[in-house]
Amino acid sequence: MLTYALVAGVLFGLYFSLVGMGLNLVFGVMRIVNLAHGDVLMLGAFVALGVVALAGIDPLFAVPLAFMVFLLVGMLLYWVLVPRLQGSANPEMLSIILFFGLSQVVEAITTIFAGTSERSIQSRLLGTVFSTIKVQLFGGKPETGPIRILGQGFPAPWVIAAGTSLVAIGLVYVYLYRTRLGTLTRAVMSRRDEALASGIDVDRVSAAAFGIGLGLAAVAGVFAPFMFGSITPAFGADATVTSFAIVVLGSLGNPLGTALGGVVYGVCYMLVQTYLSSWADLLPYVLLILILLLRPSGLLGRRVRVA
Amino acid sequence: MLRTVGVALVAGLTFAAPALAADAPAEIKIGTLYASSGRYASISMPVHYGLKLWVEQKNAEGGVYVKAFDKKIPIKLVAYDDQSNTATAATLYNQLITQDKVDLLVADSGSVLTAPAVAIARDHKMFLFDQTGTGASFFSKDNPYIALMADPVSTIWPKPVADFVSHDGPGLGIKKVAILYATNEFTGTQANAFRKFVKESGAPIEIVYDQGVPTETTNYTVIINNIANTNPDAVIHFGYAPNDIAFLRNVQDVGANFKMLFSIYAGLETELLEKNVGEKGLEHVFTYVPPQELKYSVNFGMNMDEYKAAWDKKYPDGKVEFGFNSVAGYTTALVIEKTLSVATSLDQLELRKATFSLSNQLQTLDGTFALDEMGGQIGELTPLGQLELGDHGHLKFISIYPHETATGKPVYPRP
């Protein structure tokens, strides 16, 4: 039971790293709290539902589509909203109110168009592209069903979602530490005013980060119907709360700290579900309180200062 | 003398009749809540749509007959969105009573959103038309202000499942049972009742797993693995529709093959579950057989086929599924209609008396309406059934227990 819970926790946690990473990137660069983060996840899930319903193809194809769409939406949204926010006396507080309102609007509009019922995608559809390639290369029949790790069966969508998260974490690392735009992004994250004074086009850097943040959230959303059983337009609020707990756990303002925060959250969640199942949903709040009491800067808090 | 009395009587009647009509309200206000979003939207909206369908139907006919005023009066439905939030629901129930001053108070769907209404209605001495809140704690001898309209009370609802496991189970090889439930009034009560029935039966059944999970639980992978480690012969899952969706999907995803699998909403909201879990995931699942399958003969209101046709005409977009809850909303409406047709005033205790007078008399598309002395619904029972794939790949219900209503034998163990 313990081994199963630990492996499931790592897989689940890696996915949650992806869920929280976009939120943290946006906060790290702009110091604004995107309370509509969960709603972008929900919209990402609807992109996947649309891809399956309209094209009948592997929902994995929704990953690049969702990322590109929300990268553009994010950049557009940045230019419409964020510079005005940054110009206000208290941008952090106003951002909470603004994005809360945006979250409500997104949920309401989605409800009007999609209704309130739960929606999902059959698990066997995820990853069919891999099995098709495998069959064409090596022959045999397409494989469905659980994936065996350490002799135990885990849902294939969990493994695919965790793998995608790892790739996304790697790409975010490359972006932040191996590209010029990433270096500029870290400079803005470190001291926005100094970055501005040294001639960095802060708005351009921030718009890119905002777009990437939303894009990552949408990619996480593609896997939401598989990780959470089903989704509804109201799914966003809970996802935002969990994301926030993970971000604070890893380190607010440090996107790569979110990767650690997600895994810690996932493992803790699965252990609580195994041994104290009735209390499992309290976990995000308990972790949030504990980390704020014991290590307010998060598990990787120190890195924020040197980013 | 006689002439004087006669004149007085005629004069009295002449003036009394308009006076009665003048006292009649322009509309009967029915106050209710619904959840257009959140965890309970999928069980709330069908109930609300069922009630709304009836209101529009009756208003098109000039209103509903109200015996207290001996005339048809149009209905005004005052409905607010509680967004599946119990705190919001509590505020809105108060608003319906104190600000809108509704004549009749109807709870939102499900025990979680009904719970705030029970205490508020009692405090304000308003009779609560409880649509589908089946929690046992709602009903007590010292609370006359509630009656359950459309679902059996949770203390008796799981009896067919427990009886099947206790009576037929040992013969089939069921000796070890796992119980998993969402910790809320509805499913928690069902789990308690099931456990009690099994233990009291004296059957050689061992409960090897018995755990509650938060109602908001959305993944069960680890829990399923824990259950599988206890090698149960039957797994009984009591959860709301989103719980059932996540649970049944995870059972498929991890490749667990439990010999018997019971879930509530596989039967109650089959259309919704089928969309999310798929036919294969629901094949051989044990569940409650809903009234849509039983097609009761009625002595009041539309029968099931007529109601389905009216529903499809009114809500052609399919955004809200037709199922057990849509029937429950319409059933509540029928009880309200019948209550108004026999109540001699709109006094809340008179409404209660009128509603209770319908017990064992009213037969709707949901079955026989029958109340116990505390207002718990003891009619409208749902037999235990099993979902099987038909010839064209569509799911069909096989009624299993009680034996008198059985239409087939159980498939056990699940292949």
PDB file of N, CA and C in Angstrom, chain A residues 1 4-5 8 12 107 111-123 145-146 152-155 158 225-230 234 269-270 273-274 277-278 280-281, chain B residues 36-39 41-42 45 83 183 211-214 216-223 225-226 229 242 245-246 249 252-255 272 274-278 319-321:
ATOM      1  N   MET A   1       0.832  -1.211   0.000  1.00  0.00           N
ATOM      2  CA  MET A   1       0.000   0.000   0.000  1.00  0.00           C
ATOM      3  C   MET A   1       0.865   1.258   0.000  1.00  0.00           C
ATOM      4  N   TYR A   4       2.561   1.836  -3.405  1.00  0.00           N
ATOM      5  CA  TYR A   4       1.572   2.295  -4.381  1.00  0.00           C
ATOM      6  C   TYR A   4       1.259   3.771  -4.151  1.00  0.00           C
ATOM      7  N   ALA A   5       1.061   4.114  -2.873  1.00  0.00           N
ATOM      8  CA  ALA A   5       0.725   5.504  -2.551  1.00  0.00           C
ATOM      9  C   ALA A   5       1.864   6.447  -2.939  1.00  0.00           C
ATOM     10  N   ALA A   8       2.031   6.649  -6.827  1.00  0.00           N
ATOM     11  CA  ALA A   8       0.859   7.426  -7.278  1.00  0.00           C
ATOM     12  C   ALA A   8       1.034   8.890  -6.898  1.00  0.00           C
ATOM     13  N   PHE A  12       0.933  11.871  -9.521  1.00  0.00           N
ATOM     14  CA  PHE A  12      -0.110  12.867  -9.273  1.00  0.00           C
ATOM     15  C   PHE A  12       0.541  14.234  -9.011  1.00  0.00           C
ATOM     16  N   GLU A 107     -16.490  31.509 -16.042  1.00  0.00           N
ATOM     17  CA  GLU A 107     -17.336  30.377 -15.617  1.00  0.00           C
ATOM     18  C   GLU A 107     -18.769  30.549 -16.125  1.00  0.00           C
ATOM     19  N   THR A 111     -20.694  28.178 -18.760  1.00  0.00           N
ATOM     20  CA  THR A 111     -21.928  27.496 -18.349  1.00  0.00           C
ATOM     21  C   THR A 111     -23.030  27.721 -19.375  1.00  0.00           C
ATOM     22  N   ILE A 112     -23.119  28.952 -19.874  1.00  0.00           N
ATOM     23  CA  ILE A 112     -24.171  29.262 -20.856  1.00  0.00           C
ATOM     24  C   ILE A 112     -24.004  28.381 -22.099  1.00  0.00           C
ATOM     25  N   PHE A 113     -22.767  28.232 -22.529  1.00  0.00           N
ATOM     26  CA  PHE A 113     -22.549  27.479 -23.773  1.00  0.00           C
ATOM     27  C   PHE A 113     -22.471  25.966 -23.563  1.00  0.00           C
ATOM     28  N   ALA A 114     -21.957  25.540 -22.413  1.00  0.00           N
ATOM     29  CA  ALA A 114     -21.688  24.105 -22.248  1.00  0.00           C
ATOM     30  C   ALA A 114     -22.632  23.423 -21.264  1.00  0.00           C
ATOM     31  N   GLY A 115     -23.403  24.192 -20.512  1.00  0.00           N
ATOM     32  CA  GLY A 115     -24.263  23.581 -19.506  1.00  0.00           C
ATOM     33  C   GLY A 115     -23.484  23.254 -18.240  1.00  0.00           C
ATOM     34  N   THR A 116     -24.189  22.648 -17.289  1.00  0.00           N
ATOM     35  CA  THR A 116     -23.587  22.443 -15.969  1.00  0.00           C
ATOM     36  C   THR A 116     -23.115  21.003 -15.729  1.00  0.00           C
ATOM     37  N   SER A 117     -23.463  20.114 -16.629  1.00  0.00           N
ATOM     38  CA  SER A 117     -23.190  18.699 -16.381  1.00  0.00           C
ATOM     39  C   SER A 117     -21.705  18.355 -16.469  1.00  0.00           C
ATOM     40  N   GLU A 118     -21.363  17.254 -15.814  1.00  0.00           N
ATOM     41  CA  GLU A 118     -19.987  16.761 -15.887  1.00  0.00           C
ATOM     42  C   GLU A 118     -19.680  16.290 -17.315  1.00  0.00           C
ATOM     43  N   ARG A 119     -18.449  16.541 -17.717  1.00  0.00           N
ATOM     44  CA  ARG A 119     -18.007  16.095 -19.047  1.00  0.00           C
ATOM     45  C   ARG A 119     -16.648  15.424 -18.914  1.00  0.00           C
ATOM     46  N   SER A 120     -16.417  14.468 -19.765  1.00  0.00           N
ATOM     47  CA  SER A 120     -15.138  13.774 -19.693  1.00  0.00           C
ATOM     48  C   SER A 120     -14.757  13.186 -21.047  1.00  0.00           C
ATOM     49  N   ILE A 121     -13.612  12.577 -21.060  1.00  0.00           N
ATOM     50  CA  ILE A 121     -13.111  11.917 -22.268  1.00  0.00           C
ATOM     51  C   ILE A 121     -12.690  10.508 -21.860  1.00  0.00           C
ATOM     52  N   GLN A 122     -13.009   9.540 -22.672  1.00  0.00           N
ATOM     53  CA  GLN A 122     -12.640   8.162 -22.348  1.00  0.00           C
ATOM     54  C   GLN A 122     -11.113   8.035 -22.220  1.00  0.00           C
ATOM     55  N   SER A 123     -10.693   7.380 -21.158  1.00  0.00           N
ATOM     56  CA  SER A 123      -9.249   7.284 -20.869  1.00  0.00           C
ATOM     57  C   SER A 123      -8.477   6.592 -21.990  1.00  0.00           C
ATOM     58  N   GLY A 145      -5.163   0.045 -21.154  1.00  0.00           N
ATOM     59  CA  GLY A 145      -5.150  -0.422 -19.768  1.00  0.00           C
ATOM     60  C   GLY A 145      -4.034   0.205 -18.969  1.00  0.00           C
ATOM     61  N   PRO A 146      -3.915  -0.238 -17.730  1.00  0.00           N
ATOM     62  CA  PRO A 146      -2.956   0.401 -16.835  1.00  0.00           C
ATOM     63  C   PRO A 146      -1.505   0.166 -17.239  1.00  0.00           C
ATOM     64  N   GLN A 152       2.983  -2.780 -10.112  1.00  0.00           N
ATOM     65  CA  GLN A 152       1.606  -2.385  -9.797  1.00  0.00           C
ATOM     66  C   GLN A 152       1.029  -1.530 -10.918  1.00  0.00           C
ATOM     67  N   GLY A 153      -0.277  -1.629 -11.115  1.00  0.00           N
ATOM     68  CA  GLY A 153      -0.924  -0.949 -12.231  1.00  0.00           C
ATOM     69  C   GLY A 153      -1.335   0.479 -11.893  1.00  0.00           C
ATOM     70  N   PHE A 154      -0.937   1.407 -12.763  1.00  0.00           N
ATOM     71  CA  PHE A 154      -1.335   2.805 -12.589  1.00  0.00           C
ATOM     72  C   PHE A 154      -2.048   3.265 -13.859  1.00  0.00           C
ATOM     73  N   PRO A 155      -2.998   4.193 -13.717  1.00  0.00           N
ATOM     74  CA  PRO A 155      -3.727   4.641 -14.918  1.00  0.00           C
ATOM     75  C   PRO A 155      -2.771   5.231 -15.943  1.00  0.00           C
ATOM     76  N   TRP A 158      -2.388   8.990 -16.103  1.00  0.00           N
ATOM     77  CA  TRP A 158      -1.553   9.598 -15.053  1.00  0.00           C
ATOM     78  C   TRP A 158      -0.093   9.633 -15.492  1.00  0.00           C
ATOM     79  N   PRO A 225      -9.701  16.211 -17.391  1.00  0.00           N
ATOM     80  CA  PRO A 225     -10.775  15.200 -17.403  1.00  0.00           C
ATOM     81  C   PRO A 225     -10.276  13.799 -17.018  1.00  0.00           C
ATOM     82  N   PHE A 226      -9.008  13.546 -17.220  1.00  0.00           N
ATOM     83  CA  PHE A 226      -8.454  12.220 -16.888  1.00  0.00           C
ATOM     84  C   PHE A 226      -8.012  12.154 -15.428  1.00  0.00           C
ATOM     85  N   MET A 227      -7.543  13.273 -14.905  1.00  0.00           N
ATOM     86  CA  MET A 227      -7.026  13.280 -13.536  1.00  0.00           C
ATOM     87  C   MET A 227      -8.131  13.461 -12.501  1.00  0.00           C
ATOM     88  N   PHE A 228      -9.204  14.151 -12.883  1.00  0.00           N
ATOM     89  CA  PHE A 228     -10.266  14.454 -11.917  1.00  0.00           C
ATOM     90  C   PHE A 228     -11.576  13.746 -12.244  1.00  0.00           C
ATOM     91  N   GLY A 229     -11.567  12.808 -13.134  1.00  0.00           N
ATOM     92  CA  GLY A 229     -12.786  12.061 -13.458  1.00  0.00           C
ATOM     93  C   GLY A 229     -13.644  12.786 -14.466  1.00  0.00           C
ATOM     94  N   SER A 230     -13.963  14.033 -14.174  1.00  0.00           N
ATOM     95  CA  SER A 230     -14.780  14.829 -15.085  1.00  0.00           C
ATOM     96  C   SER A 230     -14.576  16.298 -14.752  1.00  0.00           C
ATOM     97  N   ALA A 234     -17.554  24.909 -13.371  1.00  0.00           N
ATOM     98  CA  ALA A 234     -17.233  25.397 -12.026  1.00  0.00           C
ATOM     99  C   ALA A 234     -15.946  24.794 -11.475  1.00  0.00           C
ATOM    100  N   TYR A 269      -0.859  13.928  -0.379  1.00  0.00           N
ATOM    101  CA  TYR A 269      -2.275  13.664  -0.644  1.00  0.00           C
ATOM    102  C   TYR A 269      -2.557  12.160  -0.691  1.00  0.00           C
ATOM    103  N   MET A 270      -1.696  11.441  -1.401  1.00  0.00           N
ATOM    104  CA  MET A 270      -1.918  10.002  -1.540  1.00  0.00           C
ATOM    105  C   MET A 270      -1.708   9.269  -0.210  1.00  0.00           C
ATOM    106  N   GLN A 273      -4.796   9.986   1.782  1.00  0.00           N
ATOM    107  CA  GLN A 273      -5.916   9.202   1.242  1.00  0.00           C
ATOM    108  C   GLN A 273      -5.801   7.728   1.653  1.00  0.00           C
ATOM    109  N   THR A 274      -4.587   7.250   1.762  1.00  0.00           N
ATOM    110  CA  THR A 274      -4.397   5.845   2.119  1.00  0.00           C
ATOM    111  C   THR A 274      -4.688   5.591   3.596  1.00  0.00           C
ATOM    112  N   SER A 277      -8.380   8.693   4.942  1.00  0.00           N
ATOM    113  CA  SER A 277      -9.042   9.148   3.718  1.00  0.00           C
ATOM    114  C   SER A 277     -10.054  10.277   3.945  1.00  0.00           C
ATOM    115  N   SER A 278     -10.736  10.286   5.079  1.00  0.00           N
ATOM    116  CA  SER A 278     -11.767  11.317   5.308  1.00  0.00           C
ATOM    117  C   SER A 278     -11.179  12.719   5.369  1.00  0.00           C
ATOM    118  N   ALA A 280      -8.587  13.876   3.532  1.00  0.00           N
ATOM    119  CA  ALA A 280      -7.736  14.186   2.381  1.00  0.00           C
ATOM    120  C   ALA A 280      -7.938  15.601   1.834  1.00  0.00           C
ATOM    121  N   ASP A 281      -9.169  16.083   1.820  1.00  0.00           N
ATOM    122  CA  ASP A 281      -9.408  17.384   1.196  1.00  0.00           C
ATOM    123  C   ASP A 281      -8.943  18.568   2.042  1.00  0.00           C
TER     124      ASP A 281
ATOM    125  N   SER B  36     -26.748  26.243 -10.297  1.00  0.00           N
ATOM    126  CA  SER B  36     -26.397  26.231 -11.728  1.00  0.00           C
ATOM    127  C   SER B  36     -24.919  25.922 -11.926  1.00  0.00           C
ATOM    128  N   SER B  37     -24.162  25.910 -10.825  1.00  0.00           N
ATOM    129  CA  SER B  37     -22.744  25.583 -10.942  1.00  0.00           C
ATOM    130  C   SER B  37     -22.312  24.863  -9.674  1.00  0.00           C
ATOM    131  N   GLY B  38     -21.104  24.327  -9.717  1.00  0.00           N
ATOM    132  CA  GLY B  38     -20.592  23.649  -8.530  1.00  0.00           C
ATOM    133  C   GLY B  38     -20.904  22.166  -8.522  1.00  0.00           C
ATOM    134  N   ARG B  39     -20.544  21.551  -7.427  1.00  0.00           N
ATOM    135  CA  ARG B  39     -20.554  20.110  -7.321  1.00  0.00           C
ATOM    136  C   ARG B  39     -21.940  19.493  -7.483  1.00  0.00           C
ATOM    137  N   ALA B  41     -24.554  20.794  -9.219  1.00  0.00           N
ATOM    138  CA  ALA B  41     -25.323  21.287 -10.369  1.00  0.00           C
ATOM    139  C   ALA B  41     -25.957  20.140 -11.144  1.00  0.00           C
ATOM    140  N   SER B  42     -25.222  19.050 -11.284  1.00  0.00           N
ATOM    141  CA  SER B  42     -25.742  17.962 -12.126  1.00  0.00           C
ATOM    142  C   SER B  42     -26.917  17.233 -11.487  1.00  0.00           C
ATOM    143  N   MET B  45     -29.933  20.853 -11.266  1.00  0.00           N
ATOM    144  CA  MET B  45     -30.582  21.439 -12.439  1.00  0.00           C
ATOM    145  C   MET B  45     -31.701  20.553 -13.015  1.00  0.00           C
ATOM    146  N   GLN B  83     -25.443  28.185  -6.195  1.00  0.00           N
ATOM    147  CA  GLN B  83     -24.109  27.810  -6.719  1.00  0.00           C
ATOM    148  C   GLN B  83     -23.468  26.668  -5.931  1.00  0.00           C
ATOM    149  N   THR B 183     -18.522  11.335   2.585  1.00  0.00           N
ATOM    150  CA  THR B 183     -18.979  11.715   3.926  1.00  0.00           C
ATOM    151  C   THR B 183     -19.915  12.921   3.869  1.00  0.00           C
ATOM    152  N   GLN B 211     -14.650   2.794   4.652  1.00  0.00           N
ATOM    153  CA  GLN B 211     -14.010   4.108   4.743  1.00  0.00           C
ATOM    154  C   GLN B 211     -14.873   5.182   4.095  1.00  0.00           C
ATOM    155  N   GLY B 212     -14.817   6.361   4.689  1.00  0.00           N
ATOM    156  CA  GLY B 212     -15.455   7.528   4.082  1.00  0.00           C
ATOM    157  C   GLY B 212     -14.399   8.400   3.430  1.00  0.00           C
ATOM    158  N   VAL B 213     -14.812   9.101   2.381  1.00  0.00           N
ATOM    159  CA  VAL B 213     -13.905  10.062   1.729  1.00  0.00           C
ATOM    160  C   VAL B 213     -14.673  11.376   1.596  1.00  0.00           C
ATOM    161  N   PRO B 214     -13.969  12.505   1.511  1.00  0.00           N
ATOM    162  CA  PRO B 214     -14.682  13.773   1.334  1.00  0.00           C
ATOM    163  C   PRO B 214     -15.535  13.738   0.059  1.00  0.00           C
ATOM    164  N   GLU B 216     -15.904  15.885  -2.044  1.00  0.00           N
ATOM    165  CA  GLU B 216     -15.210  16.548  -3.161  1.00  0.00           C
ATOM    166  C   GLU B 216     -14.144  15.660  -3.795  1.00  0.00           C
ATOM    167  N   THR B 217     -13.997  14.431  -3.338  1.00  0.00           N
ATOM    168  CA  THR B 217     -12.951  13.548  -3.877  1.00  0.00           C
ATOM    169  C   THR B 217     -13.134  13.349  -5.385  1.00  0.00           C
ATOM    170  N   THR B 218     -12.033  13.508  -6.122  1.00  0.00           N
ATOM    171  CA  THR B 218     -12.116  13.373  -7.577  1.00  0.00           C
ATOM    172  C   THR B 218     -11.203  12.287  -8.124  1.00  0.00           C
ATOM    173  N   ASN B 219     -10.421  11.663  -7.251  1.00  0.00           N
ATOM    174  CA  ASN B 219      -9.673  10.507  -7.761  1.00  0.00           C
ATOM    175  C   ASN B 219      -9.567   9.433  -6.680  1.00  0.00           C
ATOM    176  N   TYR B 220      -9.687   8.209  -7.144  1.00  0.00           N
ATOM    177  CA  TYR B 220      -9.820   7.074  -6.232  1.00  0.00           C
ATOM    178  C   TYR B 220      -8.755   6.011  -6.463  1.00  0.00           C
ATOM    179  N   THR B 221      -7.748   6.327  -7.231  1.00  0.00           N
ATOM    180  CA  THR B 221      -6.797   5.297  -7.630  1.00  0.00           C
ATOM    181  C   THR B 221      -6.180   4.571  -6.430  1.00  0.00           C
ATOM    182  N   VAL B 222      -5.684   5.339  -5.478  1.00  0.00           N
ATOM    183  CA  VAL B 222      -5.053   4.731  -4.311  1.00  0.00           C
ATOM    184  C   VAL B 222      -6.085   3.974  -3.472  1.00  0.00           C
ATOM    185  N   ILE B 223      -7.259   4.565  -3.348  1.00  0.00           N
ATOM    186  CA  ILE B 223      -8.314   3.927  -2.552  1.00  0.00           C
ATOM    187  C   ILE B 223      -8.721   2.590  -3.183  1.00  0.00           C
ATOM    188  N   ASN B 225      -6.879   0.690  -4.990  1.00  0.00           N
ATOM    189  CA  ASN B 225      -5.793  -0.251  -4.709  1.00  0.00           C
ATOM    190  C   ASN B 225      -5.905  -0.793  -3.275  1.00  0.00           C
ATOM    191  N   ASN B 226      -6.237   0.089  -2.338  1.00  0.00           N
ATOM    192  CA  ASN B 226      -6.403  -0.348  -0.944  1.00  0.00           C
ATOM    193  C   ASN B 226      -7.562  -1.322  -0.809  1.00  0.00           C
ATOM    194  N   ASN B 229      -6.681  -4.705  -2.139  1.00  0.00           N
ATOM    195  CA  ASN B 229      -5.814  -5.465  -1.230  1.00  0.00           C
ATOM    196  C   ASN B 229      -6.586  -6.257  -0.185  1.00  0.00           C
ATOM    197  N   PRO B 242     -20.646  12.962  -9.412  1.00  0.00           N
ATOM    198  CA  PRO B 242     -19.218  13.165  -9.751  1.00  0.00           C
ATOM    199  C   PRO B 242     -18.320  12.134  -9.073  1.00  0.00           C
ATOM    200  N   ILE B 245     -18.639   8.956 -11.133  1.00  0.00           N
ATOM    201  CA  ILE B 245     -17.917   9.078 -12.410  1.00  0.00           C
ATOM    202  C   ILE B 245     -16.426   8.820 -12.177  1.00  0.00           C
ATOM    203  N   ALA B 246     -15.869   9.535 -11.188  1.00  0.00           N
ATOM    204  CA  ALA B 246     -14.421   9.390 -10.931  1.00  0.00           C
ATOM    205  C   ALA B 246     -14.098   7.968 -10.473  1.00  0.00           C
ATOM    206  N   ARG B 249     -14.475   5.393 -13.384  1.00  0.00           N
ATOM    207  CA  ARG B 249     -13.389   5.599 -14.366  1.00  0.00           C
ATOM    208  C   ARG B 249     -12.071   5.051 -13.818  1.00  0.00           C
ATOM    209  N   GLN B 252     -11.739   1.322 -13.974  1.00  0.00           N
ATOM    210  CA  GLN B 252     -11.305   0.882 -15.319  1.00  0.00           C
ATOM    211  C   GLN B 252      -9.837   1.174 -15.548  1.00  0.00           C
ATOM    212  N   ASP B 253      -9.429   2.391 -15.153  1.00  0.00           N
ATOM    213  CA  ASP B 253      -8.066   2.843 -15.462  1.00  0.00           C
ATOM    214  C   ASP B 253      -6.989   1.983 -14.805  1.00  0.00           C
ATOM    215  N   VAL B 254      -7.261   1.532 -13.571  1.00  0.00           N
ATOM    216  CA  VAL B 254      -6.235   0.726 -12.901  1.00  0.00           C
ATOM    217  C   VAL B 254      -6.422  -0.772 -13.183  1.00  0.00           C
ATOM    218  N   GLY B 255      -7.463  -1.092 -13.950  1.00  0.00           N
ATOM    219  CA  GLY B 255      -7.679  -2.490 -14.334  1.00  0.00           C
ATOM    220  C   GLY B 255      -8.187  -3.352 -13.192  1.00  0.00           C
ATOM    221  N   LEU B 272     -25.972  10.488 -17.923  1.00  0.00           N
ATOM    222  CA  LEU B 272     -24.789  11.280 -17.548  1.00  0.00           C
ATOM    223  C   LEU B 272     -23.573  10.385 -17.336  1.00  0.00           C
ATOM    224  N   GLU B 274     -23.098   7.400 -18.527  1.00  0.00           N
ATOM    225  CA  GLU B 274     -22.708   6.755 -19.789  1.00  0.00           C
ATOM    226  C   GLU B 274     -21.806   7.680 -20.600  1.00  0.00           C
ATOM    227  N   LYS B 275     -22.137   8.984 -20.587  1.00  0.00           N
ATOM    228  CA  LYS B 275     -21.324   9.958 -21.329  1.00  0.00           C
ATOM    229  C   LYS B 275     -19.906  10.019 -20.771  1.00  0.00           C
ATOM    230  N   ASN B 276     -19.796   9.879 -19.461  1.00  0.00           N
ATOM    231  CA  ASN B 276     -18.502  10.096 -18.811  1.00  0.00           C
ATOM    232  C   ASN B 276     -17.708   8.821 -18.561  1.00  0.00           C
ATOM    233  N   VAL B 277     -18.399   7.734 -18.311  1.00  0.00           N
ATOM    234  CA  VAL B 277     -17.698   6.484 -17.961  1.00  0.00           C
ATOM    235  C   VAL B 277     -17.659   5.537 -19.163  1.00  0.00           C
ATOM    236  N   GLY B 278     -18.660   5.638 -20.030  1.00  0.00           N
ATOM    237  CA  GLY B 278     -18.733   4.736 -21.177  1.00  0.00           C
ATOM    238  C   GLY B 278     -19.523   3.474 -20.842  1.00  0.00           C
ATOM    239  N   LYS B 319     -28.621  19.811 -22.665  1.00  0.00           N
ATOM    240  CA  LYS B 319     -27.584  20.265 -21.731  1.00  0.00           C
ATOM    241  C   LYS B 319     -27.838  19.739 -20.316  1.00  0.00           C
ATOM    242  N   VAL B 320     -29.093  19.487 -20.009  1.00  0.00           N
ATOM    243  CA  VAL B 320     -29.438  18.886 -18.713  1.00  0.00           C
ATOM    244  C   VAL B 320     -30.053  17.523 -19.002  1.00  0.00           C
ATOM    245  N   GLU B 321     -29.466  16.497 -18.411  1.00  0.00           N
ATOM    246  CA  GLU B 321     -29.868  15.145 -18.752  1.00  0.00           C
ATOM    247  C   GLU B 321     -31.217  14.776 -18.133  1.00  0.00           C
TER     248      GLU B 321
END
